[in-house]
CSV table of C-alpha atoms in Angstrom, one decimal:
chain,number,residue,atom,x,y,z
A,1,UNK,CA,62.1,-38.8,183.5
A,2,UNK,CA,59.1,-38.9,181.2
A,3,UNK,CA,61.3,-37.9,178.3
A,4,UNK,CA,63.7,-40.8,178.7
A,5,UNK,CA,63.8,-43.0,175.6
A,6,UNK,CA,63.6,-46.1,177.8
A,7,UNK,CA,59.9,-45.4,178.6
A,8,UNK,CA,58.9,-44.2,175.1
A,9,UNK,CA,58.6,-47.6,173.4
A,10,UNK,CA,54.8,-48.3,172.9
A,11,UNK,CA,55.6,-52.0,172.4
A,12,UNK,CA,56.9,-52.5,175.9
A,13,UNK,CA,54.3,-52.7,178.6
A,14,UNK,CA,56.8,-51.9,181.3
A,15,UNK,CA,57.4,-48.6,179.6
A,16,UNK,CA,53.7,-47.7,179.7
A,17,UNK,CA,53.5,-48.8,183.4
A,18,UNK,CA,56.5,-46.7,184.3
A,19,UNK,CA,55.0,-43.7,182.5
A,20,UNK,CA,51.8,-44.1,184.4
A,21,UNK,CA,53.6,-44.3,187.7
A,22,UNK,CA,55.6,-41.1,186.9
A,23,UNK,CA,52.4,-39.3,186.0
A,24,UNK,CA,50.8,-40.5,189.2
A,25,UNK,CA,53.7,-39.0,191.1
A,26,UNK,CA,53.4,-35.7,189.3
A,27,UNK,CA,49.7,-35.5,190.0
A,28,UNK,CA,50.3,-36.5,193.7
A,29,UNK,CA,52.6,-33.4,193.9
A,30,UNK,CA,49.9,-31.3,192.2
A,31,UNK,CA,47.6,-32.2,195.1
A,32,UNK,CA,50.2,-31.8,197.8
A,33,UNK,CA,51.0,-28.2,196.6
A,34,UNK,CA,47.5,-27.1,195.9
A,35,UNK,CA,46.8,-23.4,196.3
A,36,UNK,CA,50.4,-22.8,197.5
A,37,UNK,CA,53.4,-21.1,196.2
A,38,UNK,CA,54.7,-24.1,194.2
A,39,UNK,CA,51.4,-24.8,192.4
A,40,UNK,CA,52.3,-22.9,189.3
A,41,UNK,CA,55.6,-24.7,189.0
A,42,UNK,CA,53.7,-28.0,188.9
A,43,UNK,CA,51.3,-26.6,186.4
A,44,UNK,CA,54.1,-25.6,184.1
A,45,UNK,CA,55.6,-29.1,184.4
A,46,UNK,CA,52.3,-30.6,183.5
A,47,UNK,CA,52.0,-28.3,180.5
A,48,UNK,CA,55.3,-29.6,179.2
A,49,UNK,CA,54.3,-33.2,179.5
A,50,UNK,CA,50.5,-33.0,178.8
A,51,UNK,CA,50.8,-35.6,176.0
A,52,UNK,CA,52.5,-38.0,178.4
A,53,UNK,CA,49.7,-37.4,181.0
A,54,UNK,CA,47.2,-38.2,178.3
A,55,UNK,CA,49.0,-41.4,177.2
A,56,UNK,CA,49.4,-42.5,180.9
A,57,UNK,CA,45.7,-42.0,181.6
A,58,UNK,CA,44.5,-43.8,178.5
A,59,UNK,CA,46.7,-46.8,179.3
A,60,UNK,CA,45.7,-46.8,183.0
A,61,UNK,CA,42.0,-46.8,182.3
A,62,UNK,CA,42.3,-50.3,180.8
A,63,UNK,CA,45.4,-51.7,182.6
A,64,UNK,CA,45.5,-50.1,186.0
A,65,UNK,CA,42.1,-48.5,186.8
A,66,UNK,CA,43.2,-47.4,190.3
A,67,UNK,CA,46.1,-45.5,188.7
A,68,UNK,CA,43.6,-43.7,186.4
A,69,UNK,CA,41.6,-42.6,189.5
A,70,UNK,CA,44.9,-41.5,191.1
A,71,UNK,CA,45.9,-39.4,188.0
A,72,UNK,CA,42.6,-37.6,187.4
A,73,UNK,CA,41.6,-37.4,191.1
A,74,UNK,CA,44.8,-35.6,192.1
A,75,UNK,CA,45.4,-33.8,188.9
A,76,UNK,CA,42.1,-32.5,187.6
A,77,UNK,CA,42.5,-29.2,189.5
A,78,UNK,CA,45.4,-28.2,187.3
A,79,UNK,CA,44.2,-30.1,184.2
A,80,UNK,CA,41.5,-27.4,183.8
A,81,UNK,CA,44.2,-24.9,183.3
A,82,UNK,CA,46.1,-26.9,180.7
A,83,UNK,CA,44.8,-26.6,177.1
A,84,UNK,CA,45.7,-30.2,176.1
A,85,UNK,CA,43.7,-31.6,179.0
A,86,UNK,CA,40.6,-29.5,178.7
A,87,UNK,CA,38.3,-32.5,178.6
A,88,UNK,CA,39.1,-33.3,182.3
A,89,UNK,CA,35.4,-33.7,183.1
A,90,UNK,CA,35.2,-36.5,180.6
A,91,UNK,CA,38.4,-38.0,182.1
A,92,UNK,CA,36.7,-38.0,185.6
A,93,UNK,CA,33.6,-39.8,184.3
A,94,UNK,CA,35.7,-42.3,182.4
A,95,UNK,CA,37.8,-43.1,185.5
A,96,UNK,CA,34.7,-43.6,187.7
A,97,UNK,CA,33.0,-45.8,185.1
A,98,UNK,CA,35.1,-48.7,186.2
A,99,UNK,CA,33.1,-50.1,189.2
A,100,UNK,CA,36.0,-52.3,190.4
A,101,UNK,CA,38.2,-49.4,191.5
A,102,UNK,CA,39.2,-49.1,195.1
A,103,UNK,CA,37.2,-46.6,197.3
A,104,UNK,CA,40.4,-44.7,198.1
A,105,UNK,CA,41.1,-41.1,199.1
A,106,UNK,CA,41.8,-40.4,195.4
A,107,UNK,CA,38.4,-41.8,194.6
A,108,UNK,CA,36.8,-39.2,196.9
A,109,UNK,CA,38.9,-36.5,195.2
A,110,UNK,CA,37.7,-37.7,191.8
A,111,UNK,CA,34.1,-37.3,193.1
A,112,UNK,CA,34.9,-33.7,194.2
A,113,UNK,CA,36.2,-33.2,190.7
A,114,UNK,CA,32.8,-34.3,189.3
A,115,UNK,CA,31.2,-31.7,191.6
A,116,UNK,CA,33.5,-29.0,190.3
A,117,UNK,CA,32.8,-30.0,186.7
A,118,UNK,CA,29.0,-29.8,187.4
A,119,UNK,CA,29.4,-26.4,189.0
A,120,UNK,CA,31.6,-25.0,186.2
A,121,UNK,CA,29.6,-26.4,183.2
A,122,UNK,CA,26.2,-27.0,184.7
A,123,UNK,CA,23.2,-25.3,183.2
A,124,UNK,CA,20.3,-27.0,184.9
A,125,UNK,CA,19.3,-27.6,188.5
A,126,UNK,CA,19.8,-31.3,188.0
A,127,UNK,CA,23.5,-30.7,187.1
A,128,UNK,CA,24.1,-28.8,190.3
A,129,UNK,CA,22.2,-31.4,192.3
A,130,UNK,CA,24.3,-34.2,190.8
A,131,UNK,CA,27.4,-32.3,191.7
A,132,UNK,CA,26.2,-31.8,195.3
A,133,UNK,CA,25.5,-35.5,195.6
A,134,UNK,CA,29.0,-36.4,194.3
A,135,UNK,CA,30.6,-34.1,196.9
A,136,UNK,CA,28.4,-35.5,199.7
A,137,UNK,CA,29.4,-39.0,198.6
A,138,UNK,CA,33.0,-37.9,198.8
A,139,UNK,CA,32.5,-36.5,202.3
A,140,UNK,CA,30.9,-39.8,203.5
A,141,UNK,CA,33.9,-41.7,202.1
A,142,UNK,CA,36.5,-39.4,203.7
A,143,UNK,CA,34.8,-39.8,207.0
A,144,UNK,CA,35.7,-43.5,206.9
A,145,UNK,CA,39.4,-42.8,206.1
A,146,UNK,CA,41.6,-41.8,209.1
A,147,UNK,CA,43.7,-38.7,208.6
A,148,UNK,CA,41.5,-37.3,205.8
A,149,UNK,CA,40.3,-34.2,207.6
A,150,UNK,CA,41.6,-31.7,204.9
A,151,UNK,CA,39.7,-33.7,202.3
A,152,UNK,CA,36.6,-33.6,204.4
A,153,UNK,CA,36.8,-29.8,204.5
A,154,UNK,CA,37.4,-29.8,200.8
A,155,UNK,CA,34.3,-32.0,200.2
A,156,UNK,CA,32.2,-29.5,202.3
A,157,UNK,CA,33.5,-26.7,200.1
A,158,UNK,CA,32.5,-28.6,197.0
A,159,UNK,CA,29.1,-29.1,198.4
A,160,UNK,CA,28.8,-25.4,198.8
A,161,UNK,CA,30.0,-24.9,195.2
A,162,UNK,CA,27.0,-26.8,194.0
A,163,UNK,CA,24.4,-25.0,196.1
A,164,UNK,CA,22.2,-22.5,194.2
A,165,UNK,CA,21.0,-20.7,197.3
A,166,UNK,CA,23.5,-18.2,198.6
A,167,UNK,CA,22.9,-18.8,202.3
A,168,UNK,CA,23.2,-22.5,201.9
A,169,UNK,CA,26.5,-22.0,200.0
A,170,UNK,CA,27.9,-20.0,202.9
A,171,UNK,CA,26.8,-22.5,205.5
A,172,UNK,CA,29.0,-25.2,203.9
A,173,UNK,CA,31.9,-22.8,203.2
A,174,UNK,CA,31.9,-21.6,206.8
A,175,UNK,CA,32.0,-25.3,208.0
A,176,UNK,CA,34.9,-25.9,205.7
A,177,UNK,CA,36.7,-22.8,206.9
A,178,UNK,CA,36.3,-23.7,210.5
A,179,UNK,CA,37.9,-27.2,209.8
A,180,UNK,CA,40.8,-25.7,207.9
A,181,UNK,CA,41.5,-23.2,210.7
A,182,UNK,CA,41.5,-26.0,213.3
A,183,UNK,CA,44.0,-27.9,211.1
A,184,UNK,CA,46.2,-24.8,210.6
A,185,UNK,CA,45.8,-25.3,206.8
A,186,UNK,CA,46.7,-21.9,205.5
A,187,UNK,CA,46.1,-22.8,201.8
A,188,UNK,CA,42.7,-24.3,202.6
A,189,UNK,CA,41.7,-21.2,204.6
A,190,UNK,CA,42.7,-19.0,201.7
A,191,UNK,CA,40.8,-21.0,199.1
A,192,UNK,CA,37.7,-21.2,201.2
A,193,UNK,CA,37.8,-17.5,202.0
A,194,UNK,CA,37.9,-16.9,198.2
A,195,UNK,CA,34.9,-19.2,197.8
A,196,UNK,CA,33.0,-17.2,200.4
A,197,UNK,CA,34.0,-14.0,198.6
A,198,UNK,CA,32.6,-15.5,195.3
A,199,UNK,CA,29.1,-16.0,196.8
A,200,UNK,CA,28.0,-12.7,195.3
A,201,UNK,CA,27.5,-9.1,196.2
A,202,UNK,CA,24.2,-7.5,197.4
A,203,UNK,CA,22.4,-5.7,194.6
A,204,UNK,CA,20.7,-3.0,196.7
A,205,UNK,CA,23.7,-0.8,197.3
A,206,UNK,CA,26.1,-0.4,200.3
A,207,UNK,CA,25.1,-2.5,203.3
A,208,UNK,CA,26.7,-4.6,206.1
A,209,UNK,CA,26.5,-7.8,204.0
A,210,UNK,CA,28.8,-6.2,201.5
A,211,UNK,CA,31.3,-5.5,204.2
A,212,UNK,CA,31.4,-9.2,205.3
A,213,UNK,CA,32.0,-10.3,201.7
A,214,UNK,CA,34.7,-7.7,201.4
A,215,UNK,CA,36.5,-9.1,204.4
A,216,UNK,CA,36.5,-12.6,203.0
A,217,UNK,CA,38.0,-11.2,199.7
A,218,UNK,CA,40.6,-9.3,201.7
A,219,UNK,CA,41.5,-12.4,203.7
A,220,UNK,CA,41.8,-14.5,200.6
A,221,UNK,CA,44.0,-11.9,198.8
A,222,UNK,CA,46.2,-11.4,201.9
A,223,UNK,CA,46.7,-15.2,202.3
A,224,UNK,CA,47.5,-15.8,198.7
A,225,UNK,CA,49.9,-12.9,198.6
A,226,UNK,CA,51.7,-14.5,201.6
A,227,UNK,CA,51.6,-17.8,199.8
A,228,UNK,CA,53.0,-16.2,196.6
A,229,UNK,CA,50.2,-17.7,194.5
A,230,UNK,CA,49.7,-15.1,191.8
A,231,UNK,CA,46.9,-17.0,190.1
A,232,UNK,CA,44.5,-17.1,193.1
A,233,UNK,CA,45.7,-13.6,194.2
A,234,UNK,CA,44.5,-12.2,190.9
A,235,UNK,CA,41.1,-14.1,191.3
A,236,UNK,CA,40.8,-12.6,194.8
A,237,UNK,CA,41.5,-9.1,193.6
A,238,UNK,CA,39.0,-9.5,190.8
A,239,UNK,CA,36.3,-10.4,193.3
A,240,UNK,CA,37.3,-7.5,195.4
A,241,UNK,CA,36.9,-5.1,192.5
A,242,UNK,CA,33.4,-6.4,191.7
A,243,UNK,CA,32.3,-5.4,195.2
A,244,UNK,CA,34.0,-2.1,195.6
A,245,UNK,CA,30.9,-0.1,194.5
A,246,UNK,CA,28.8,-2.0,197.2
A,247,UNK,CA,31.2,-1.2,200.0
A,248,UNK,CA,29.7,0.9,202.8
A,249,UNK,CA,31.2,4.4,202.8
A,250,UNK,CA,33.4,4.5,205.8
A,251,UNK,CA,37.0,4.7,206.8
A,252,UNK,CA,37.1,1.2,208.2
A,253,UNK,CA,36.4,-0.4,204.8
A,254,UNK,CA,38.5,1.9,202.8
A,255,UNK,CA,41.5,1.1,205.0
A,256,UNK,CA,40.9,-2.6,204.5
A,257,UNK,CA,40.8,-2.2,200.7
A,258,UNK,CA,44.1,-0.2,200.9
A,259,UNK,CA,45.6,-3.3,202.6
A,260,UNK,CA,45.1,-5.1,199.3
A,261,UNK,CA,46.5,-2.3,197.3
A,262,UNK,CA,49.6,-2.4,199.5
A,263,UNK,CA,49.9,-6.1,199.0
A,264,UNK,CA,49.8,-5.7,195.3
A,265,UNK,CA,52.4,-3.1,195.4
A,266,UNK,CA,54.7,-5.4,197.4
A,267,UNK,CA,54.0,-8.1,194.8
A,268,UNK,CA,55.1,-5.8,192.0
A,269,UNK,CA,58.4,-5.2,193.8
A,270,UNK,CA,58.8,-9.0,194.3
A,271,UNK,CA,58.3,-9.6,190.6
A,272,UNK,CA,60.7,-6.9,189.5
A,273,UNK,CA,63.4,-8.4,191.8
A,274,UNK,CA,62.7,-11.7,190.0
A,275,UNK,CA,63.1,-9.9,186.6
A,276,UNK,CA,59.3,-10.4,185.9
A,277,UNK,CA,58.8,-6.8,184.7
A,278,UNK,CA,55.5,-7.6,182.9
A,279,UNK,CA,54.1,-9.2,186.0
A,280,UNK,CA,55.2,-6.2,188.1
A,281,UNK,CA,53.4,-3.8,185.8
A,282,UNK,CA,50.3,-6.0,185.9
A,283,UNK,CA,50.3,-5.8,189.7
A,284,UNK,CA,50.6,-2.0,189.5
A,285,UNK,CA,47.7,-1.8,187.1
A,286,UNK,CA,45.6,-3.7,189.7
A,287,UNK,CA,46.7,-1.0,192.2
A,288,UNK,CA,45.6,1.7,189.8
A,289,UNK,CA,42.2,0.2,189.4
A,290,UNK,CA,41.7,0.1,193.2
A,291,UNK,CA,43.0,3.7,193.5
A,292,UNK,CA,40.5,4.8,190.9
A,293,UNK,CA,37.6,3.1,192.7
A,294,UNK,CA,38.7,4.7,196.0
A,295,UNK,CA,39.4,8.1,194.5
A,296,UNK,CA,43.0,8.0,195.8
A,297,UNK,CA,44.5,10.2,193.1
A,298,UNK,CA,47.8,10.7,194.8
A,299,UNK,CA,48.4,7.0,195.0
A,300,UNK,CA,47.3,6.7,191.4
A,301,UNK,CA,50.0,9.2,190.3
A,302,UNK,CA,52.6,7.3,192.3
A,303,UNK,CA,51.6,4.0,190.5
A,304,UNK,CA,51.7,5.7,187.0
A,305,UNK,CA,55.2,7.0,187.8
A,306,UNK,CA,56.4,3.5,188.6
A,307,UNK,CA,54.9,2.0,185.5
A,308,UNK,CA,56.3,4.6,183.2
A,309,UNK,CA,59.6,4.4,185.0
A,310,UNK,CA,59.8,0.8,183.7
A,311,UNK,CA,59.1,1.7,180.1
A,312,UNK,CA,62.6,0.8,178.9
A,313,UNK,CA,62.2,-2.8,180.2
A,314,UNK,CA,58.9,-3.5,178.5
A,315,UNK,CA,57.5,-2.9,175.0
A,316,UNK,CA,54.6,-0.5,175.5
A,317,UNK,CA,52.3,0.6,172.8
A,318,UNK,CA,53.5,4.2,172.0
A,319,UNK,CA,50.0,5.8,171.6
A,320,UNK,CA,48.9,4.2,174.8
A,321,UNK,CA,52.0,5.4,176.6
A,322,UNK,CA,51.4,8.9,175.4
A,323,UNK,CA,47.9,8.8,176.6
A,324,UNK,CA,49.0,7.5,180.0
A,325,UNK,CA,51.6,10.2,180.3
A,326,UNK,CA,49.1,12.9,179.3
A,327,UNK,CA,46.7,11.6,182.0
A,328,UNK,CA,49.6,11.7,184.5
A,329,UNK,CA,50.4,15.3,183.6
A,330,UNK,CA,46.9,16.5,184.1
A,331,UNK,CA,46.5,14.4,187.3
A,332,UNK,CA,49.6,16.1,188.8
A,333,UNK,CA,48.2,19.5,187.9
A,334,UNK,CA,44.9,18.7,189.7
A,335,UNK,CA,46.8,17.5,192.7
A,336,UNK,CA,49.0,20.6,192.8
A,337,UNK,CA,52.2,18.4,192.5
A,338,UNK,CA,55.1,18.8,190.1
A,339,UNK,CA,55.2,16.1,187.4
A,340,UNK,CA,58.5,14.3,187.1
A,341,UNK,CA,60.4,15.7,184.1
A,342,UNK,CA,62.0,12.3,183.4
A,343,UNK,CA,58.5,11.1,182.7
A,344,UNK,CA,57.3,14.0,180.6
A,345,UNK,CA,60.5,14.0,178.6
A,346,UNK,CA,59.4,10.6,177.2
A,347,UNK,CA,57.1,12.5,174.7
A,348,UNK,CA,57.3,16.0,173.3
A,349,UNK,CA,55.4,18.7,175.1
A,350,UNK,CA,53.5,19.4,171.8
A,351,UNK,CA,52.1,15.8,172.0
A,352,UNK,CA,50.8,16.4,175.5
A,353,UNK,CA,48.6,19.2,174.3
A,354,UNK,CA,46.1,16.7,173.0
A,355,UNK,CA,45.4,15.6,176.6
A,356,UNK,CA,45.2,19.0,178.3
A,357,UNK,CA,41.5,18.5,179.0
A,358,UNK,CA,42.2,15.1,180.7
């Protein structure tokens, strides 16, 4: 609808107003589907119409300030992943600069956006303090709005984001997690579990605290896999990988990490069925990284077989492929298993001699 010629006439105010309302509707959907399986679809739509979002926001700032709040309050989460809207922190400040705007639920979300911006770009304690106060102001506003419980939980999470002391962070995150669980909000639970998993790992080696962080990362990855949100699943796995060296040595924790590897493998299959071969290979590479950390060499060989088996569907770099096949050949010999000839036939045996030492 944003591409219709009828709304592309800069001389007609009704066209600008219609564009603003359409962008509001798009941003409203962005908030509705946050952290869920449809979030990336909305992001792609926003990417396609980023210039229209910009034009709508610029017009709304002057002509409909409440619409500007609606656009950036509901849309900033995805704006930060769209190159054409990378100045979203400035947009937040500009929308809030108008003191006549209504103290709506979108106003509170805009304040949470300010907290996020201070957390992401802050360098001084005063930046984080300002973000914390913005999130607290949002919470106080939400508490006056009936039916805003999910936003209250989100405000608590943003207060945690802006804390510089780990234990204080976790206190706010755990309060938010409890609220999301009571609401049955699976997406909110997943995102808050990820926030808990991002509070950092102990620096003094394996200990029980590392195990608790690990479980939050596992919960986040499992939920995001169920939600089919690849972006946040990847973020969860990245946090998991950071902490693998700190995991206490014990079967319980290794089994939990394997749960994530199994989720990633299922996601690879899902992507291949959807003809997303590159995405499937990327998921298998994540499996490989976990297998290496856990020392699961047999699983590692299985993953390499699956990746190389897809070589005709994706343009691999030949030297890299030869190196991977050479590693696979040596790995099979160490494991006492017979390499698949269909894989070794991909390169000449003479080429593999370069990798006999692994």
